[in-house]
Coordinates of C-alpha atoms in Angstrom, one line a residue:
X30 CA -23.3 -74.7 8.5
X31 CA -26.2 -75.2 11.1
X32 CA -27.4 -71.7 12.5
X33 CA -27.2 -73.7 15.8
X34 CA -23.4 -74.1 17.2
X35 CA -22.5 -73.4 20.3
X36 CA -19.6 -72.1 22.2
X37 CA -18.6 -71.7 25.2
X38 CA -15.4 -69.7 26.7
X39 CA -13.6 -70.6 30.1
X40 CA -11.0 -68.3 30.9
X41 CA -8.5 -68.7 33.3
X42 CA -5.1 -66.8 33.9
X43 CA -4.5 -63.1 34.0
X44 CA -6.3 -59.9 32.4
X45 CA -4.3 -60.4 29.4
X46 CA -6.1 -63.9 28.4
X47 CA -9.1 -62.2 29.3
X48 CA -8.8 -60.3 26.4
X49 CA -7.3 -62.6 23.8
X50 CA -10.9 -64.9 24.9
X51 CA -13.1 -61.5 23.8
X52 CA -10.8 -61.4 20.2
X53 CA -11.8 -65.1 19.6
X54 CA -15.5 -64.9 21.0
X55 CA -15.6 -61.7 18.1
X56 CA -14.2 -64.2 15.6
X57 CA -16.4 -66.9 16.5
X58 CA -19.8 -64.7 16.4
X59 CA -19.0 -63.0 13.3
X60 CA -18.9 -66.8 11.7
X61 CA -21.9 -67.4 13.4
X62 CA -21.1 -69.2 16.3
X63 CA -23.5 -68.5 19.1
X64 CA -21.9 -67.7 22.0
X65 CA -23.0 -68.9 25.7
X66 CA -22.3 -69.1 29.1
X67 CA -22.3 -72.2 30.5
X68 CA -20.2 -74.9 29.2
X69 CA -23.0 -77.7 29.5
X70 CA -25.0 -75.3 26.8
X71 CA -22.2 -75.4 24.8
X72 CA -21.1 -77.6 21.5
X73 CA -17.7 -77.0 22.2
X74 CA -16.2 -75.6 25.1
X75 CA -13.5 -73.8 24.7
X76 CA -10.9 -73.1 28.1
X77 CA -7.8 -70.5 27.5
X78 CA -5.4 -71.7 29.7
X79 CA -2.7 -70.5 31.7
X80 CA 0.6 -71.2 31.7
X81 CA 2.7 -69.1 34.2
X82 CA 3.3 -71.5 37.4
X83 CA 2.1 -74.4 38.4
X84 CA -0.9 -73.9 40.9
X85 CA -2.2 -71.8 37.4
X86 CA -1.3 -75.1 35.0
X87 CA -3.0 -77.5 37.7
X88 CA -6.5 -75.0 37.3
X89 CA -6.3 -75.2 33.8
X90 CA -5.9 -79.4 33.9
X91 CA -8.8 -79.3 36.2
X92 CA -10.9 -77.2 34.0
X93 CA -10.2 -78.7 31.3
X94 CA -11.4 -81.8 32.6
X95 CA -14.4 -80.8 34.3
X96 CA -15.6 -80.0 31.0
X97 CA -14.5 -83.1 29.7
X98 CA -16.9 -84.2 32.3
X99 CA -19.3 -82.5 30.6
X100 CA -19.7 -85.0 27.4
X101 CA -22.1 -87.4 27.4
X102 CA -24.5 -85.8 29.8
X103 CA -25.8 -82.7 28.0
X104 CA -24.5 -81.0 24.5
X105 CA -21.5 -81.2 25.0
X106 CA -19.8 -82.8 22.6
X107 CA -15.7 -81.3 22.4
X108 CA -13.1 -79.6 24.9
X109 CA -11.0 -77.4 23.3
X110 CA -7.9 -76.2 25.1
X111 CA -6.1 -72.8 23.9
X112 CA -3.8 -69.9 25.4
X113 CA -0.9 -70.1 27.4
X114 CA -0.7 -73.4 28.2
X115 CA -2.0 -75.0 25.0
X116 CA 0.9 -72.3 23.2
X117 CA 3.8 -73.6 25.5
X118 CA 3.6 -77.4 25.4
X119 CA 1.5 -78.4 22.0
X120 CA 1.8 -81.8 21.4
X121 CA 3.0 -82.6 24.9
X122 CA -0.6 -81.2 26.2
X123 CA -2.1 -83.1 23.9
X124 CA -0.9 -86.6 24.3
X125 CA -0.5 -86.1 28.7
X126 CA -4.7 -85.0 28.3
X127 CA -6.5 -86.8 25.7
X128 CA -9.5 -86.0 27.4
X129 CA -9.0 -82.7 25.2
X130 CA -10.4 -83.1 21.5
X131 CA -8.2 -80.3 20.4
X132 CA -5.0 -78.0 21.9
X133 CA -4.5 -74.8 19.4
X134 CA -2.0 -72.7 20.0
X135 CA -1.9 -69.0 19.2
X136 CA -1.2 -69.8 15.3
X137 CA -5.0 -71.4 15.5
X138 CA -6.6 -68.1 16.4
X139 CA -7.1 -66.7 13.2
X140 CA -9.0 -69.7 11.9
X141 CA -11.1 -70.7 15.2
X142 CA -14.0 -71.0 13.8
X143 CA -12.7 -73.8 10.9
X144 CA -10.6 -75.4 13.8
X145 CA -13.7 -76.0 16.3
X146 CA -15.9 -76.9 12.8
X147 CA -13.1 -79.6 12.5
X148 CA -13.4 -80.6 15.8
X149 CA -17.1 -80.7 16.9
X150 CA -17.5 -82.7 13.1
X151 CA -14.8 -85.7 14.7
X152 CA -11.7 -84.6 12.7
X153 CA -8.5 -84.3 14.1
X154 CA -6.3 -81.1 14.0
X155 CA -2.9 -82.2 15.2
X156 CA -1.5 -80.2 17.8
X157 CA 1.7 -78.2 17.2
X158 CA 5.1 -78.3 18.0
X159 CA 6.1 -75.3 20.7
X160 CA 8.7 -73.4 19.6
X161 CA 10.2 -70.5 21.1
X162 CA 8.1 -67.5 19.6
X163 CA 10.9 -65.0 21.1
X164 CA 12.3 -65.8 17.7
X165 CA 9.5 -65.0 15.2
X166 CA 10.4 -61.5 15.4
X167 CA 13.8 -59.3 14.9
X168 CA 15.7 -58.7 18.0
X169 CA 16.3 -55.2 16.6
X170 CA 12.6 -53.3 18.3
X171 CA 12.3 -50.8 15.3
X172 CA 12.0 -53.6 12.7
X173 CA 9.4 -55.8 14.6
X174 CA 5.7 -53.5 13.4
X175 CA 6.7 -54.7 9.9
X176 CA 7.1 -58.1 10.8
X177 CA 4.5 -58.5 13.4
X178 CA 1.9 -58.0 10.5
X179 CA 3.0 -62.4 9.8
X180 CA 3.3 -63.3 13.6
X181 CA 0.1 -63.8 15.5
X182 CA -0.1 -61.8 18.4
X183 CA -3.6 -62.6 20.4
X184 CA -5.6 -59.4 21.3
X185 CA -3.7 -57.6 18.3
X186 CA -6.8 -57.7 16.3
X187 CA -7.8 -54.8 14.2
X188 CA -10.4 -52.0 15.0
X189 CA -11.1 -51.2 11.4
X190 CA -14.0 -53.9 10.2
X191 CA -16.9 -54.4 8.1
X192 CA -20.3 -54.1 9.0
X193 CA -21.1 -57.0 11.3
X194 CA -18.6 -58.6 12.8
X195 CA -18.5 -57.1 16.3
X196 CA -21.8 -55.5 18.5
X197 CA -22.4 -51.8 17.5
X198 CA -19.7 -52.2 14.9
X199 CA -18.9 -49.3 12.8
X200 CA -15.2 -47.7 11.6
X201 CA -14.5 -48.1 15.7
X202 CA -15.3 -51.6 16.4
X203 CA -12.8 -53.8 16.9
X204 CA -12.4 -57.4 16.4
X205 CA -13.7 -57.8 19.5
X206 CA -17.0 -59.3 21.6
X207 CA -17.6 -58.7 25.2
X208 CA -18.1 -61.8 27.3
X209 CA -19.9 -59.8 30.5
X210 CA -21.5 -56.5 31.0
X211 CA -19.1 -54.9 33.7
X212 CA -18.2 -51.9 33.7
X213 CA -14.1 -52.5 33.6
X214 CA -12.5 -53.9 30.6
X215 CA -9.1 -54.9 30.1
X216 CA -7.4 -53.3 26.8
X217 CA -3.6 -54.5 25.4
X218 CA -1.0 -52.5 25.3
X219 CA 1.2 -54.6 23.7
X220 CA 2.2 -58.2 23.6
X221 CA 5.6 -60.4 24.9
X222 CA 8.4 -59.2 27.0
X223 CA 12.1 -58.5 25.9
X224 CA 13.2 -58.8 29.9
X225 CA 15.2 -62.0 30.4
X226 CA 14.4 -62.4 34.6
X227 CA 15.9 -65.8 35.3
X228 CA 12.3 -67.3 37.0
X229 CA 10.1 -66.3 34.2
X230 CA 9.2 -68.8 31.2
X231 CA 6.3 -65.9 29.5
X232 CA 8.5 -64.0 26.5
X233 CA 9.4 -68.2 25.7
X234 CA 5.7 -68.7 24.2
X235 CA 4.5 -64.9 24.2
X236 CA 7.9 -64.0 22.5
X237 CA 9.1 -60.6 21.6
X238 CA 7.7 -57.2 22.8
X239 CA 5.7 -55.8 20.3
X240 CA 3.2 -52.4 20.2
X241 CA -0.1 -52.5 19.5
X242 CA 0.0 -49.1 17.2
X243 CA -1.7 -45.7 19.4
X244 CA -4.7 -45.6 17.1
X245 CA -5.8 -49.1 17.4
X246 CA -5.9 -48.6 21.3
X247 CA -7.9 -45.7 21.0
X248 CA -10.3 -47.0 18.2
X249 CA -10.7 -50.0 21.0
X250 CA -10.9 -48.1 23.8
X251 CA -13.9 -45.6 22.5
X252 CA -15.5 -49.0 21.3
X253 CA -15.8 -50.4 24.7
X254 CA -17.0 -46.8 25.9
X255 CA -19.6 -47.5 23.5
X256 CA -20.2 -50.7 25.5
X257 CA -20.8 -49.1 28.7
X258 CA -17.5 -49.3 30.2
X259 CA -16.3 -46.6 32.6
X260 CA -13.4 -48.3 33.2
X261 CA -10.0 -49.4 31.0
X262 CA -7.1 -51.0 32.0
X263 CA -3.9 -51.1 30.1
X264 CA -2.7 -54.2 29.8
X265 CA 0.9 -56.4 28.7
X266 CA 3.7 -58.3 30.0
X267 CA 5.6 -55.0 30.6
X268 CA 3.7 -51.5 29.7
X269 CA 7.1 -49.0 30.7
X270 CA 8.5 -50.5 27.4
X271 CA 5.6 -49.3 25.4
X272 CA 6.6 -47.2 22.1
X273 CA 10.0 -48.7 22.0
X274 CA 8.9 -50.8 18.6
X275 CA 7.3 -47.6 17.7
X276 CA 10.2 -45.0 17.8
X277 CA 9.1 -43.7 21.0
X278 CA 10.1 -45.2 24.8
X279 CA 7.7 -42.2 25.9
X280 CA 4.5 -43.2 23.8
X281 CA 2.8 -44.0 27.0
X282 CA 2.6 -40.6 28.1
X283 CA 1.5 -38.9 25.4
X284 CA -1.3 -41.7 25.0
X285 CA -2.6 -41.9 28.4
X286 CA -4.2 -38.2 28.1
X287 CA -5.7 -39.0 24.8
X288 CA -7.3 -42.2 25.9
X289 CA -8.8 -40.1 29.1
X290 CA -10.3 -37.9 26.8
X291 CA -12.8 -40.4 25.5
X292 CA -16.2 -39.9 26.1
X293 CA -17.6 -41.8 28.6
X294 CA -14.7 -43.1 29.8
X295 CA -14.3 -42.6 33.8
X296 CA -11.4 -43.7 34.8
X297 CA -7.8 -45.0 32.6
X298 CA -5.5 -47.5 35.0
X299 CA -2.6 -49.1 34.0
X300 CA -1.4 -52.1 35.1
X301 CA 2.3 -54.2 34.7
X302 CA 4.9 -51.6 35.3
X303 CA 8.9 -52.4 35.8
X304 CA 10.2 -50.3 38.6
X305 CA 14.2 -50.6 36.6
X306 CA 11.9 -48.6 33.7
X307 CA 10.0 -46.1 35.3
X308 CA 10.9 -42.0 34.1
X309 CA 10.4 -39.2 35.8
X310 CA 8.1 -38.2 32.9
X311 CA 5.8 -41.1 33.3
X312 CA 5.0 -40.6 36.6
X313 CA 4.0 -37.0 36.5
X314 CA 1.2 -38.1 34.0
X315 CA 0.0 -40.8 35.7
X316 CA -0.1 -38.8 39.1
X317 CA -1.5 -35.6 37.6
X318 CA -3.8 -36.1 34.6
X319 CA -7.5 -36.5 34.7
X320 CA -8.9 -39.8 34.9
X321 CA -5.8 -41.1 34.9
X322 CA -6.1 -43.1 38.1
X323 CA -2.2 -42.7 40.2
X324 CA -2.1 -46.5 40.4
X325 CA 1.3 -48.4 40.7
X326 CA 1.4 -52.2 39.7
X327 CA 4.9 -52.4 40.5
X328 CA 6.6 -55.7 39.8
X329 CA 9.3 -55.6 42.4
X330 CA 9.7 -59.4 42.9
X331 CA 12.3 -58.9 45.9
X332 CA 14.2 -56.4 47.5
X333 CA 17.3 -57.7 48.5
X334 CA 20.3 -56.9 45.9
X335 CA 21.8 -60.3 45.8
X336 CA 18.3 -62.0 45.2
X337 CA 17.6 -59.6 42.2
X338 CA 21.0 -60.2 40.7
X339 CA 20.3 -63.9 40.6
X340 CA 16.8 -63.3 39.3
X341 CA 18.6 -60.7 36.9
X342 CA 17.2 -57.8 37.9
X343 CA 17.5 -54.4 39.3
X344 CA 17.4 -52.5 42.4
X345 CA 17.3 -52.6 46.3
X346 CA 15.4 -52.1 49.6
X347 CA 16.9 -48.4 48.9
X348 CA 15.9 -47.6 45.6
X349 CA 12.7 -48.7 45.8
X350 CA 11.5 -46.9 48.9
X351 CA 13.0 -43.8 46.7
X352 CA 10.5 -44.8 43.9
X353 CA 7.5 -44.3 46.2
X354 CA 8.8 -41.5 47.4
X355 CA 9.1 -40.3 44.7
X356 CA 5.6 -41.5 43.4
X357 CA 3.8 -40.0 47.3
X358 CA 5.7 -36.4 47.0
X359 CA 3.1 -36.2 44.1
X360 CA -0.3 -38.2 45.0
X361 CA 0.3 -38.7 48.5
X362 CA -2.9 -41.0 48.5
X363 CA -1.5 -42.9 45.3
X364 CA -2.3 -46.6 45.1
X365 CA 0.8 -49.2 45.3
X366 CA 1.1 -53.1 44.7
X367 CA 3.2 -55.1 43.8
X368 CA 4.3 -59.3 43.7
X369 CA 7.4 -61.3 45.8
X370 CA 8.5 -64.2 45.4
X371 CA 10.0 -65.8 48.8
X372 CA 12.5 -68.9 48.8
X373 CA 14.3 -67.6 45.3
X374 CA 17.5 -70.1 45.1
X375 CA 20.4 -68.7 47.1
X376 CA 17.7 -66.4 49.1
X377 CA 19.6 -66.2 52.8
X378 CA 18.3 -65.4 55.9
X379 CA 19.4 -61.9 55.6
X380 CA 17.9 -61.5 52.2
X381 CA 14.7 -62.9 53.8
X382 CA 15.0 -59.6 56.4
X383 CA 16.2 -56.9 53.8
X384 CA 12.7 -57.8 52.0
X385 CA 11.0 -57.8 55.2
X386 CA 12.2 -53.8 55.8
X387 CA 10.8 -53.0 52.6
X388 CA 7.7 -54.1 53.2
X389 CA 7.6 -52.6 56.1
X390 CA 8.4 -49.5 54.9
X391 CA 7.0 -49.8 51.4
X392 CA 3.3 -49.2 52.8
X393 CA 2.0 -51.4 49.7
X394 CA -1.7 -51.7 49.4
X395 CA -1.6 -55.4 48.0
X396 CA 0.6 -57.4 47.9
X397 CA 1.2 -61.4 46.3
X398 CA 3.6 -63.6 47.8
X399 CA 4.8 -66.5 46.2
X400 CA 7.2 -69.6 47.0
X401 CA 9.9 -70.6 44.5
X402 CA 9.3 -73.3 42.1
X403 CA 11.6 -74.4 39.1
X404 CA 9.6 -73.0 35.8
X405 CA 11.2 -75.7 33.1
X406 CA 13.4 -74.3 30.4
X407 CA 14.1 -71.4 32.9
X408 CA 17.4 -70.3 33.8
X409 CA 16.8 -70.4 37.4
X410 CA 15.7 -74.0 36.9
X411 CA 19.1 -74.5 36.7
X412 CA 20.5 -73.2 39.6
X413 CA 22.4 -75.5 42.1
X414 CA 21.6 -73.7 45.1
X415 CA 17.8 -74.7 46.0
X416 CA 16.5 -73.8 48.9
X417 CA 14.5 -77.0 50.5
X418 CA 10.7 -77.1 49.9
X419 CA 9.7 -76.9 53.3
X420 CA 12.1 -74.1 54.2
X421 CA 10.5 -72.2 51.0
X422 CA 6.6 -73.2 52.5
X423 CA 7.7 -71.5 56.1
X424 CA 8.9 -68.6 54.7
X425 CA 6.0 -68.1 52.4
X426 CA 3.6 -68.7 55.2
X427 CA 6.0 -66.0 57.5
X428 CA 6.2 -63.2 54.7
X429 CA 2.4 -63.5 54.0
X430 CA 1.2 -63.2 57.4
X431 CA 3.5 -60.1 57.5
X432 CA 1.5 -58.6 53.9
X433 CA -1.8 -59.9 55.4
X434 CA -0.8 -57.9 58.6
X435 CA 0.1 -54.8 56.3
X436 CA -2.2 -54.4 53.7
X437 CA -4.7 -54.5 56.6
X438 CA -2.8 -51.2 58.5
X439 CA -2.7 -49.6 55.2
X440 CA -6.4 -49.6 54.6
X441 CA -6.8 -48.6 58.2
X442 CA -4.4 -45.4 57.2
X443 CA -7.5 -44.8 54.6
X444 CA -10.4 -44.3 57.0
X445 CA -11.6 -40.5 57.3
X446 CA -10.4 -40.5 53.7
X447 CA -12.7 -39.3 50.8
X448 CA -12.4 -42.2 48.0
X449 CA -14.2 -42.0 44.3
X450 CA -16.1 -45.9 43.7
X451 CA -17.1 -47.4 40.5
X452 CA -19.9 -49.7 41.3
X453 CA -19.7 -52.9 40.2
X454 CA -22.2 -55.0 41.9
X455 CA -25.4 -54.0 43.8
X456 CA -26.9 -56.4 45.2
X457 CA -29.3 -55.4 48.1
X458 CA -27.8 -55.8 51.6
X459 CA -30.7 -59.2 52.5
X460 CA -30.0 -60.7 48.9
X461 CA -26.4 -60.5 48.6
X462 CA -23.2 -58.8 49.5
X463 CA -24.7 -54.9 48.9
X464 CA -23.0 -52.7 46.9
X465 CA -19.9 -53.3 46.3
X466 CA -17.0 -50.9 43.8
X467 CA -13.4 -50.3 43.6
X468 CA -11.6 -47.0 45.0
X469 CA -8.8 -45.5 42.6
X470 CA -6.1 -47.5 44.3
X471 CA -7.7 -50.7 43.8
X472 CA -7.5 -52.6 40.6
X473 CA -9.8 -55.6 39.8
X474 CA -9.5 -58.8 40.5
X475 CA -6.0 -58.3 42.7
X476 CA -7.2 -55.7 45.3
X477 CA -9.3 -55.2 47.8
X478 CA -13.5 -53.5 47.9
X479 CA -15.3 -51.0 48.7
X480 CA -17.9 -51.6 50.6
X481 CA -20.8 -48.9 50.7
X482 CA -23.2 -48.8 53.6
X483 CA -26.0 -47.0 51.5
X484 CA -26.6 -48.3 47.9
X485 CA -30.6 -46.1 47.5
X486 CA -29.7 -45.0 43.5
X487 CA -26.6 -46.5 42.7
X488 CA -26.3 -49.1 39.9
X489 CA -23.7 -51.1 38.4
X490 CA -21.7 -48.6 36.5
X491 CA -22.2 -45.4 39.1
X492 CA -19.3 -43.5 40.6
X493 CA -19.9 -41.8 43.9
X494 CA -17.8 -40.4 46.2
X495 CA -17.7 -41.6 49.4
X496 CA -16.1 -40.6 53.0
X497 CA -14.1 -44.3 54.6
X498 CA -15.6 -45.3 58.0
X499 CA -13.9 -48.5 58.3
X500 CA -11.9 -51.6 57.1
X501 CA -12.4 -55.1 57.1
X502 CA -9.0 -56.8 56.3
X503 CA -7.9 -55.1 53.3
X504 CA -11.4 -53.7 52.3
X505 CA -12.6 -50.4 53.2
X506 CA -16.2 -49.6 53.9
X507 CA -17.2 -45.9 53.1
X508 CA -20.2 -44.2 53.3
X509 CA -21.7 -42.0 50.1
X510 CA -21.6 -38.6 50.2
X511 CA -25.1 -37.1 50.1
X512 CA -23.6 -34.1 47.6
X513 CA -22.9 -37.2 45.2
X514 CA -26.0 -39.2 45.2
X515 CA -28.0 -37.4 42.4
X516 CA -24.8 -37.3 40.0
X517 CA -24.0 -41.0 40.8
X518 CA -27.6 -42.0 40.2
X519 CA -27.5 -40.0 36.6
X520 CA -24.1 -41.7 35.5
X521 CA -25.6 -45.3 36.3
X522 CA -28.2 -44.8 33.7

């Protein structure tokens, strides 16, 4: 095969594609695929899609055909859609964008390389027929590691491989290839969801929950180290659940201190937690071990009781505020966010005001706000009580207004406030946006800055602590401690 293919990777969608794109650029490079940035220098562009609502699907159709665009005009000669959306609807995808040369699905990934070979040489590999992958595994959780070993599961891959087939590979490397040099990295936890909420289409093409095994997210974990990265976050569809598969509903706990313990390794967050899961136990560790940042990702969805039952769910207004409670008593300065969705069918005016008191009570440091929309095959879908689309577009306008309004006060709460930031871009103040990190409350991507005043010795990668002078929206701007500068300067090198 000529030494000279190209690929491209366009990833849209959450953390979790973000890693099922690094397991397939590993596969790709280790059959010799050269791997590239820009689409237009690509053979084949490749674009894992997201499938969750549709703002996410419409990005995914655009970028799929602003690749498409592509053809013709540089070397690009195929478009390759994969992930979420190419898993859910198959053939469907297919035949609504034949602008797409190929949609694989998550059965594809082991073979990419022979797929996109297929492709970029004018054959034709047919698109699949979705099914609903919730049934590939047992619906008993202690028989599914047996049977996972025949179901793919993207960023399952194993951390065990030969000589060569990921950067700095050795008995630790896993199948695996970074796509950018920052300092973060996503790892999974696990894969699919066993939770039946009544809005949610995910566990119907990520199917079952299933475990990645302790050792395998360790192995990966002191890989990326290796890499550079100072920062992991623990990934899935639902992390309380993890260990269940395994034997152990508290596997979490015991794993966190371990993967703190690798060198090199600054900081351990975890991400995707269910409030209706959350034990005692597991909060002490994550608001009382080393490196293990007291961060929250709390997926409360609503507050109101008769909201949750419909989107079968659990809790209230009360109960939560308990939780944080609960979760301040023991890092008063823990961080806290979480997603809503507003306009839910049946949602009344009073539900409307029940979530409005948690938030203003909940003191949340981000917080997403989504409007309602039916998610086919869903069982809210069905529902006969819809609310009307432009009562659900007032009330999402209305309740984010109120989270802009909060998150904002919250910061402000912060200033005076001593923060540790992982640098993550530091540019200088005249060529770009200065130096810019993340404090321990703020995960990537969803969350607000940190913007330091003074970047003299910091580099991408440094951690510095830093005193909070001020706010801008739901950014904080802090100024580095002088006591810091020389250790921050050393741990950017």
């Amino acid at each position: 095969m000529p030494e000279s293919r190209t690929v491209a990777l366009v990833t849209l969608g959450c953390a979790r594609n973000e890693v099922d794109s690094e397991e397939l650029a590993g596969r790709l490079e280790a059959d010799g695929w050269k791997l590239v940035d820009d689409a237009e220098e690509a053979d084949v562009a490749v674009v894992n899609t997201c499938g969750f609502v549709e703002a996410a699907k419409k990005d995914s159709v655009d970028a799929l055909l602003e690749a498409n665009d592509l053809k013709g005009h540089g070397r690009t000669q195929a478009v390759v859609a994969v992930g979420c959306m190419a898993e859910r609807y198959g053939k469907e995808l297919a035949e609504a964008l034949p602008e797409a040369d190929g949609v694989l699905g998550f059965d594809d990934y082991a073979d990419i390389s022979d797929r996109l070979q297929t492709i970029l040489n004018g054959g034709i590999h047919a698109a699949h027929t979705p099914r609903d992958r919730r049934k590939l595994l047992p619906i008993s959780p202690a028989e599914r590691q047996e049977a996972g070993a025949s179901v793919a599961l993207p960023g399952h891959g194993p951390t065990d491989l030969p000589e060569g087939v990921a950067p700095a590979s050795g008995p630790r490397a896993p199948l695996r290839r970074r796509l950018d040099g920052s300092p973060v990295a996503s790892v999974k936890l696990a894969s699919g969801c066993d939770r039946r909420c009544s809005f949610c289409a995910i566990p119907s093409f990520r199917g079952s929950f299933i475990s990645r095994r302790p050792s395998d997210v360790l192995n990966e974990t002191r890989w990326l180290a290796e890499q550079g990265v100072k920062e992991i976050m623990l990934v899935s569809e639902n992390n309380t659940s993890y260990g269940k598969d395994l034997g152990d509903i508290r596997l979490l706990e015991s794993l966190l201190p371990d993967l703190a313990e690798v060198d090199g390794i600054e900081r351990v967050r975890v991400s995707y937690l269910q409030p209706a899961e959350m034990r005692p136990g597991l909060i002490d560790v994550l608001t009382s071990t080393p490196k293990v940042v007291p961060y929250f990702d709390l997926s409360f969805q609503h507050s109101a009781p008769n909201v949750l039952r419909a989107m079968r769910r659990f809790g209230d207004t009360d109960r939560f505020l308990e939780l944080l409670d609960t979760i301040r008593s023991k890092a008063p300065e823990a961080g806290v966010r979480s997603n809503f969705i507003v306009g839910f069918p049946g949602e009344s005016a009073s539900d409307l005001a029940e979530l409005e008191r948690f938030l203003n009570h909940g003191r949340l440091d981000a917080i997403g706000v989504f409007g309602y929309s039916d998610e086919e095959g869903t069982e809210a879908a069905t529902y006969d009580d819809k609310l009307d689309e432009d009562v659900v577009a007032e009330r999402l306008a209305r309740v984010s207004r109120l989270a802009e309004e909060l998150v904002s006060q919250r910061a402000e709460e912060r200033v005076g406030a001593t923060v540790r930031v992982l640098v993550e871009s530091a540019d200088s103040a005249d060529e770009g946006d200065g130096v810019r990190g993340r404090a321990e409350h703020q995960a990537p991507e969803t969350d607000g800055q940190v913007l330091l005043t003074s970047g003299e010795g910091l580099r991408v990668g440094s951690m510095v602590e830093a005193k909070v002078v001020g706010t801008e929206g739901v950014d904080l701007v802090a100024e580095p401690l002088p006591e810091s500068s020389a250790w921050s300067e050393e741990a950017g090198r």
